[in-house]
Amino acid sequence: MAGRTGPQKAEEPVNYDIRDIDDQQTWDEFVTAHQEANFLHAWQWGEFHASRGRAIVRRGAFDGTRLVGVYTGHVEPAKRGQHLQIVGGPIVDWDNRPLLKAIVADIRAQAVSHDCIYARIRPQLEKSETSLALMKSLGLRPAPMYLSVEMAGVLDLHKSEEQILEGMRQRLRRALRKAAKLNIAVETSTDPADIHQFYQIQLQTAERHQFVAFSEEFLSKQFAAFAADNNAVLYTAKHDGEILAQNFMIFYGNEASYHYGVSTKLGTKLSGAPLLHMHAMRDARERGIKRYNFWGIVDEHDTNHRFYGVSVFKRGFGVDELRYTPAHDLVIKRFAYLKNFVIETLRRKSRNV
């Protein structure tokens, strides 16, 4: 579940000390204590971007000696000017207005120090009229382009496997029975070298579904960053030794995230993907995780969206919709930002996303 806003607390003058955090244990203990957080604010997320040569920011707000809020981001280079990306955060009490103001001021200072045109923030905050009004009051404006997932499909793993099966669409239950009949096997790996095969199948999947594939380097570095702490697992469904489907899962805090998935042509016929999700859910429970995030879905009526088909598959598991407050921008250089705003607006319309 994302964070929520409630009645605003009375503003009291507090001098927060906001500074770099360089200790992973301090960082992860704070982030994972917040039920809404996921891997987008994990320490490893910053390590992944650092491995790509990006400047990263990890900042913590202290009230005396007590850590009360954090945010992480990276500087993304672009021809039109670089910007600071903060996704899935800050992790903070969204009802504490003085703290929010202090963190936004610090984000501005970090963006300026890295010569950014703007900072783009996709909060880990459930979308509501209150959350949108809060963004505006903090000096943020709606971004012309999304930053990570804006609507996700989530399952409550407090439910038993039997309850989840009951909530599934009949087509998926049939696929699971077929997988059992065909003796489809599931293998797991935490070896980054195995991402090579995943990448090759991703190219096939991208061609079938007409999307731009991630580079092998991008995928392998991301997997390696999380696998180093046993938080990334590659699930593979096989029939008679042939790969049907693979899922790139990330386990962090209270959430298991279905980050990427691919399938072969044979996999589209034998449908090994549902079985991979059931295995990942079992593993999540063993880790004490209570939320399974299928990641991005689109509106049920948005049939022209390029991800509509995969959304139908995810919704078949009986997911609940989780709408995040969409990305907002903190403008630093207004003229350069305006040019970028126009280009991104046109690009989003042309991509139908």
Short mmCIF file of C-alpha atoms in Angstrom, two decimals:
data_model
loop_
_atom_site.label_atom_id
_atom_site.label_comp_id
_atom_site.label_asym_id
_atom_site.label_seq_id
_atom_site.Cartn_x
_atom_site.Cartn_y
_atom_site.Cartn_z
CA MET A 1 0.00 0.00 0.00
CA ALA A 2 1.21 3.51 -0.75
CA GLY A 3 1.32 6.19 1.91
CA ARG A 4 -1.78 8.27 2.52
CA THR A 5 -2.41 11.82 3.54
CA GLY A 6 -4.75 12.74 6.37
CA PRO A 7 -5.68 15.89 8.24
CA GLN A 8 -2.71 18.21 8.27
CA LYS A 9 -0.88 18.56 11.54
CA ALA A 10 -0.39 22.00 12.98
CA GLU A 11 2.87 23.45 11.72
CA GLU A 12 5.45 23.88 14.42
CA PRO A 13 8.90 25.36 13.80
CA VAL A 14 11.40 22.52 13.59
CA ASN A 15 14.97 22.75 12.40
CA TYR A 16 15.56 19.50 10.57
CA ASP A 17 19.11 18.44 9.90
CA ILE A 18 19.15 16.98 6.37
CA ARG A 19 22.36 15.27 5.37
CA ASP A 20 23.85 12.43 3.35
CA ILE A 21 23.39 8.89 4.63
CA ASP A 22 26.29 6.57 3.85
CA ASP A 23 25.35 3.55 5.97
CA GLN A 24 23.23 0.88 4.29
CA GLN A 25 21.92 -0.63 7.51
CA THR A 26 20.64 2.75 8.75
CA TRP A 27 19.00 3.38 5.39
CA ASP A 28 17.33 0.01 4.90
CA GLU A 29 16.11 -0.27 8.49
CA PHE A 30 14.29 3.03 8.14
CA VAL A 31 12.84 2.36 4.67
CA THR A 32 11.67 -1.20 5.36
CA ALA A 33 9.94 -0.04 8.56
CA HIS A 34 7.50 1.82 6.32
CA GLN A 35 4.88 -0.53 4.90
CA GLU A 36 4.34 1.54 1.73
CA ALA A 37 7.99 1.38 0.64
CA ASN A 38 9.34 -0.90 -2.05
CA PHE A 39 12.60 -1.50 -3.91
CA LEU A 40 12.53 1.90 -5.60
CA HIS A 41 13.90 3.35 -2.39
CA ALA A 42 16.16 0.46 -1.47
CA TRP A 43 19.86 1.08 -0.96
CA GLN A 44 20.49 -1.25 -3.91
CA TRP A 45 18.47 0.99 -6.22
CA GLY A 46 21.10 3.66 -5.76
CA GLU A 47 23.89 1.12 -6.22
CA PHE A 48 22.34 0.12 -9.55
CA HIS A 49 22.33 3.70 -10.81
CA ALA A 50 25.86 4.28 -9.51
CA SER A 51 27.00 1.25 -11.54
CA ARG A 52 25.62 3.03 -14.61
CA GLY A 53 27.78 6.05 -13.91
CA ARG A 54 24.98 8.18 -12.51
CA ALA A 55 25.47 10.61 -9.64
CA ILE A 56 23.27 9.44 -6.78
CA VAL A 57 21.73 11.26 -3.85
CA ARG A 58 20.82 9.63 -0.53
CA ARG A 59 19.56 12.10 2.03
CA GLY A 60 18.09 11.74 5.49
CA ALA A 61 16.16 14.23 7.60
CA PHE A 62 16.94 14.15 11.32
CA ASP A 63 14.94 15.64 14.19
CA GLY A 64 17.73 15.76 16.72
CA THR A 65 19.22 12.27 16.57
CA ARG A 66 16.04 10.64 15.22
CA LEU A 67 15.82 9.85 11.51
CA VAL A 68 12.35 10.97 10.33
CA GLY A 69 12.51 10.91 6.53
CA VAL A 70 14.67 9.87 3.59
CA TYR A 71 14.83 10.22 -0.17
CA THR A 72 17.11 8.85 -2.84
CA GLY A 73 17.52 9.85 -6.45
CA HIS A 74 19.93 9.93 -9.33
CA VAL A 75 20.92 12.51 -11.89
CA GLU A 76 19.71 11.48 -15.34
CA PRO A 77 21.63 13.03 -18.25
CA ALA A 78 19.70 14.17 -21.33
CA LYS A 79 20.38 16.20 -24.44
CA ARG A 80 17.85 18.81 -23.32
CA GLY A 81 19.50 19.07 -19.90
CA GLN A 82 19.89 16.75 -16.95
CA HIS A 83 17.39 16.28 -14.18
CA LEU A 84 17.14 14.64 -10.77
CA GLN A 85 14.84 11.60 -10.62
CA ILE A 86 13.27 10.59 -7.31
CA VAL A 87 10.94 7.63 -7.68
CA GLY A 88 8.99 5.82 -4.97
CA GLY A 89 9.67 8.45 -2.37
CA PRO A 90 10.40 10.37 -0.27
CA ILE A 91 9.70 7.94 2.57
CA VAL A 92 8.22 10.31 5.08
CA ASP A 93 5.20 11.19 7.21
CA TRP A 94 3.10 12.92 4.55
CA ASP A 95 1.03 14.69 7.20
CA ASN A 96 4.08 16.51 8.59
CA ARG A 97 4.04 19.72 6.55
CA PRO A 98 7.19 21.33 8.02
CA LEU A 99 9.16 18.15 7.29
CA LEU A 100 7.81 18.00 3.72
CA LYS A 101 8.77 21.62 3.10
CA ALA A 102 12.26 21.00 4.44
CA ILE A 103 12.74 17.93 2.23
CA VAL A 104 11.46 19.72 -0.90
CA ALA A 105 13.84 22.59 -0.17
CA ASP A 106 16.68 20.08 0.12
CA ILE A 107 15.67 18.42 -3.14
CA ARG A 108 15.84 21.83 -4.81
CA ALA A 109 19.28 22.45 -3.35
CA GLN A 110 20.51 19.04 -4.57
CA ALA A 111 19.11 19.65 -8.05
CA VAL A 112 20.81 23.05 -8.21
CA SER A 113 24.13 21.63 -7.03
CA HIS A 114 23.98 19.03 -9.83
CA ASP A 115 23.07 21.67 -12.43
CA CYS A 116 19.65 20.12 -13.14
CA ILE A 117 16.83 21.74 -15.08
CA TYR A 118 14.27 20.17 -12.77
CA ALA A 119 13.71 17.41 -10.23
CA ARG A 120 11.04 14.83 -11.08
CA ILE A 121 9.37 13.12 -8.13
CA ARG A 122 6.92 10.21 -8.21
CA PRO A 123 5.83 9.99 -4.59
CA GLN A 124 5.13 6.72 -2.79
CA LEU A 125 1.75 8.18 -1.98
CA GLU A 126 -1.72 6.99 -2.91
CA LYS A 127 -3.45 9.29 -5.38
CA SER A 128 -6.28 11.44 -4.06
CA GLU A 129 -7.53 14.99 -4.36
CA THR A 130 -5.69 15.68 -1.12
CA SER A 131 -2.38 14.32 -2.43
CA LEU A 132 -2.64 16.35 -5.65
CA ALA A 133 -3.41 19.50 -3.68
CA LEU A 134 -0.45 18.75 -1.42
CA MET A 135 1.91 18.52 -4.41
CA LYS A 136 0.71 21.90 -5.63
CA SER A 137 1.11 23.48 -2.19
CA LEU A 138 4.73 22.27 -2.11
CA GLY A 139 5.51 24.07 -5.38
CA LEU A 140 5.39 20.97 -7.61
CA ARG A 141 3.63 20.78 -10.97
CA PRO A 142 2.30 17.68 -12.80
CA ALA A 143 5.00 16.17 -15.01
CA PRO A 144 4.35 15.76 -18.74
CA MET A 145 5.80 12.23 -18.70
CA TYR A 146 5.34 9.38 -16.26
CA LEU A 147 8.14 8.24 -13.97
CA SER A 148 7.78 4.55 -13.15
CA VAL A 149 4.41 2.97 -12.46
CA GLU A 150 1.37 5.18 -11.86
CA MET A 151 -1.15 2.38 -11.33
CA ALA A 152 -0.24 -1.07 -10.02
CA GLY A 153 -2.08 -4.32 -9.45
CA VAL A 154 -1.43 -5.71 -5.96
CA LEU A 155 -2.39 -8.86 -4.08
CA ASP A 156 -2.65 -9.19 -0.32
CA LEU A 157 -0.52 -12.17 0.70
CA HIS A 158 -2.37 -12.41 3.97
CA LYS A 159 -4.75 -14.38 1.76
CA SER A 160 -4.09 -18.10 1.52
CA GLU A 161 -3.12 -19.65 -1.79
CA GLU A 162 -6.59 -21.23 -1.92
CA GLN A 163 -8.23 -17.82 -1.52
CA ILE A 164 -6.06 -16.36 -4.27
CA LEU A 165 -6.96 -19.25 -6.59
CA GLU A 166 -10.64 -18.64 -5.88
CA GLY A 167 -10.24 -15.00 -6.87
CA MET A 168 -8.51 -15.78 -10.17
CA ARG A 169 -10.14 -15.81 -13.54
CA GLN A 170 -11.00 -19.27 -14.78
CA ARG A 171 -8.51 -19.00 -17.65
CA LEU A 172 -5.58 -18.72 -15.26
CA ARG A 173 -6.77 -21.61 -13.11
CA ARG A 174 -6.96 -23.73 -16.26
CA ALA A 175 -3.40 -22.68 -17.16
CA LEU A 176 -2.18 -23.81 -13.73
CA ARG A 177 -3.91 -27.17 -14.06
CA LYS A 178 -2.37 -27.56 -17.53
CA ALA A 179 1.08 -26.73 -16.16
CA ALA A 180 0.71 -29.46 -13.53
CA LYS A 181 -0.44 -31.97 -16.14
CA LEU A 182 2.53 -31.15 -18.42
CA ASN A 183 4.99 -31.32 -15.51
CA ILE A 184 6.25 -27.79 -16.18
CA ALA A 185 9.25 -27.24 -13.92
CA VAL A 186 10.24 -24.01 -12.15
CA GLU A 187 13.88 -23.10 -11.56
CA THR A 188 15.31 -20.13 -9.66
CA SER A 189 18.61 -18.29 -9.92
CA THR A 190 20.38 -15.37 -8.29
CA ASP A 191 23.29 -15.47 -10.76
CA PRO A 192 23.52 -12.23 -12.82
CA ALA A 193 25.06 -14.24 -15.67
CA ASP A 194 21.64 -15.84 -16.24
CA ILE A 195 20.23 -12.48 -17.27
CA HIS A 196 21.86 -13.04 -20.68
CA GLN A 197 19.21 -15.64 -21.57
CA PHE A 198 16.48 -13.40 -20.12
CA TYR A 199 17.66 -10.57 -22.36
CA GLN A 200 17.60 -12.78 -25.46
CA ILE A 201 14.00 -13.80 -24.75
CA GLN A 202 13.12 -10.17 -24.00
CA LEU A 203 14.14 -9.29 -27.57
CA GLN A 204 11.63 -11.85 -28.85
CA THR A 205 8.94 -10.58 -26.51
CA ALA A 206 9.58 -6.97 -27.52
CA GLU A 207 9.24 -7.86 -31.18
CA ARG A 208 5.90 -9.61 -30.59
CA HIS A 209 4.45 -6.85 -28.43
CA GLN A 210 6.17 -3.89 -30.10
CA PHE A 211 8.01 -2.24 -27.24
CA VAL A 212 11.61 -1.09 -26.85
CA ALA A 213 13.72 -3.66 -25.02
CA PHE A 214 16.06 -2.75 -22.18
CA SER A 215 19.75 -3.27 -22.85
CA GLU A 216 21.44 -6.36 -21.44
CA GLU A 217 23.78 -4.16 -19.42
CA PHE A 218 20.82 -2.32 -17.87
CA LEU A 219 19.11 -5.55 -16.85
CA SER A 220 22.22 -7.35 -15.61
CA LYS A 221 23.42 -4.43 -13.49
CA GLN A 222 20.00 -4.01 -11.95
CA PHE A 223 19.74 -7.71 -11.16
CA ALA A 224 23.29 -7.83 -9.78
CA ALA A 225 22.65 -4.89 -7.43
CA PHE A 226 19.71 -6.64 -5.76
CA ALA A 227 20.99 -10.21 -6.03
CA ALA A 228 24.03 -9.18 -3.98
CA ASP A 229 21.69 -9.06 -0.97
CA ASN A 230 19.54 -12.01 -2.11
CA ASN A 231 16.73 -9.64 -3.05
CA ALA A 232 16.55 -10.46 -6.79
CA VAL A 233 15.50 -13.86 -8.11
CA LEU A 234 15.08 -15.05 -11.69
CA TYR A 235 12.25 -17.57 -12.04
CA THR A 236 12.23 -19.84 -15.09
CA ALA A 237 9.46 -22.14 -16.30
CA LYS A 238 10.61 -25.06 -18.47
CA HIS A 239 8.94 -27.88 -20.37
CA ASP A 240 11.17 -30.77 -21.42
CA GLY A 241 14.18 -28.50 -20.89
CA GLU A 242 12.86 -25.66 -23.08
CA ILE A 243 12.24 -22.25 -21.54
CA LEU A 244 8.64 -21.07 -21.58
CA ALA A 245 8.78 -17.93 -19.45
CA GLN A 246 10.97 -16.02 -17.01
CA ASN A 247 10.16 -13.53 -14.27
CA PHE A 248 12.62 -11.04 -12.78
CA MET A 249 11.42 -10.62 -9.19
CA ILE A 250 12.63 -8.22 -6.51
CA PHE A 251 11.89 -8.86 -2.82
CA TYR A 252 12.33 -5.88 -0.52
CA GLY A 253 10.70 -4.80 2.71
CA ASN A 254 7.01 -5.64 2.70
CA GLU A 255 6.73 -6.12 -1.06
CA ALA A 256 7.50 -8.71 -3.71
CA SER A 257 7.67 -6.94 -7.07
CA TYR A 258 7.13 -8.55 -10.46
CA HIS A 259 9.62 -6.26 -12.13
CA TYR A 260 9.99 -7.77 -15.61
CA GLY A 261 8.63 -10.82 -17.39
CA VAL A 262 9.35 -12.49 -20.74
CA SER A 263 8.05 -15.50 -22.62
CA THR A 264 9.03 -17.56 -25.65
CA LYS A 265 6.73 -18.48 -28.53
CA LEU A 266 6.32 -21.92 -26.99
CA GLY A 267 5.56 -20.24 -23.68
CA THR A 268 2.60 -18.39 -25.19
CA LYS A 269 1.09 -21.79 -26.08
CA LEU A 270 1.90 -23.72 -22.90
CA SER A 271 1.56 -20.71 -20.56
CA GLY A 272 4.16 -21.19 -17.84
CA ALA A 273 3.89 -17.61 -16.55
CA PRO A 274 1.02 -18.14 -14.06
CA LEU A 275 2.98 -20.94 -12.41
CA LEU A 276 5.98 -18.62 -11.93
CA HIS A 277 3.81 -16.16 -10.03
CA MET A 278 2.44 -18.82 -7.72
CA HIS A 279 5.97 -19.96 -6.88
CA ALA A 280 7.11 -16.36 -6.26
CA MET A 281 4.13 -15.77 -3.96
CA ARG A 282 5.07 -18.83 -1.90
CA ASP A 283 8.64 -17.59 -1.62
CA ALA A 284 7.41 -14.12 -0.64
CA ARG A 285 5.38 -15.60 2.21
CA GLU A 286 8.42 -17.52 3.42
CA ARG A 287 10.28 -14.20 3.56
CA GLY A 288 7.47 -12.70 5.64
CA ILE A 289 6.32 -10.44 2.80
CA LYS A 290 2.63 -9.54 2.76
CA ARG A 291 2.16 -7.69 -0.55
CA TYR A 292 2.67 -8.95 -4.12
CA ASN A 293 2.95 -6.18 -6.68
CA PHE A 294 2.31 -7.14 -10.30
CA TRP A 295 3.60 -3.69 -11.19
CA GLY A 296 2.06 -1.60 -13.93
CA ILE A 297 -1.53 -1.98 -15.12
CA VAL A 298 -3.73 0.35 -17.17
CA ASP A 299 -7.37 1.28 -16.83
CA GLU A 300 -9.74 -1.55 -17.72
CA HIS A 301 -11.39 0.60 -20.38
CA ASP A 302 -8.16 1.85 -21.98
CA THR A 303 -8.21 -0.81 -24.70
CA ASN A 304 -5.95 1.19 -27.03
CA HIS A 305 -3.09 1.36 -24.54
CA ARG A 306 -0.09 -0.67 -25.65
CA PHE A 307 0.04 -2.43 -22.26
CA TYR A 308 -3.66 -3.30 -22.20
CA GLY A 309 -3.06 -6.98 -23.00
CA VAL A 310 -0.55 -7.58 -20.22
CA SER A 311 -2.84 -5.68 -17.84
CA VAL A 312 -5.65 -8.12 -18.61
CA PHE A 313 -3.30 -10.97 -17.66
CA LYS A 314 -2.33 -9.31 -14.36
CA ARG A 315 -5.90 -8.43 -13.46
CA GLY A 316 -6.78 -12.09 -13.95
CA PHE A 317 -5.14 -12.83 -10.59
CA GLY A 318 -7.78 -10.76 -8.82
CA VAL A 319 -5.54 -7.80 -8.04
CA ASP A 320 -6.55 -4.61 -6.29
CA GLU A 321 -5.80 -1.33 -8.04
CA LEU A 322 -3.23 0.91 -6.39
CA ARG A 323 -3.04 4.37 -7.95
CA TYR A 324 0.07 6.32 -7.03
CA THR A 325 0.21 10.09 -7.07
CA PRO A 326 1.69 10.70 -10.54
CA ALA A 327 5.07 12.27 -11.17
CA HIS A 328 5.45 15.95 -10.36
CA ASP A 329 8.24 18.33 -11.28
CA LEU A 330 10.15 20.85 -9.20
CA VAL A 331 11.26 23.39 -11.78
CA ILE A 332 14.76 24.85 -11.43
CA LYS A 333 15.45 26.47 -14.82
CA ARG A 334 12.15 27.68 -16.23
CA PHE A 335 13.07 28.41 -19.86
CA ALA A 336 14.91 25.14 -20.40
CA TYR A 337 12.12 23.28 -18.59
CA LEU A 338 9.45 24.75 -20.86
CA LYS A 339 11.21 23.37 -23.94
CA ASN A 340 11.46 19.95 -22.31
CA PHE A 341 7.80 20.10 -21.24
CA VAL A 342 6.58 20.61 -24.80
CA ILE A 343 8.74 17.81 -26.21
CA GLU A 344 7.74 15.30 -23.51
CA THR A 345 4.05 16.16 -23.87
CA LEU A 346 4.19 15.40 -27.61
CA ARG A 347 6.21 12.25 -26.99
CA ARG A 348 3.75 10.84 -24.47
CA LYS A 349 0.86 11.37 -26.87
CA SER A 350 2.72 9.74 -29.76
CA ARG A 351 3.64 6.69 -27.63
CA ASN A 352 0.07 6.29 -26.37
CA VAL A 353 1.19 5.86 -22.75
#
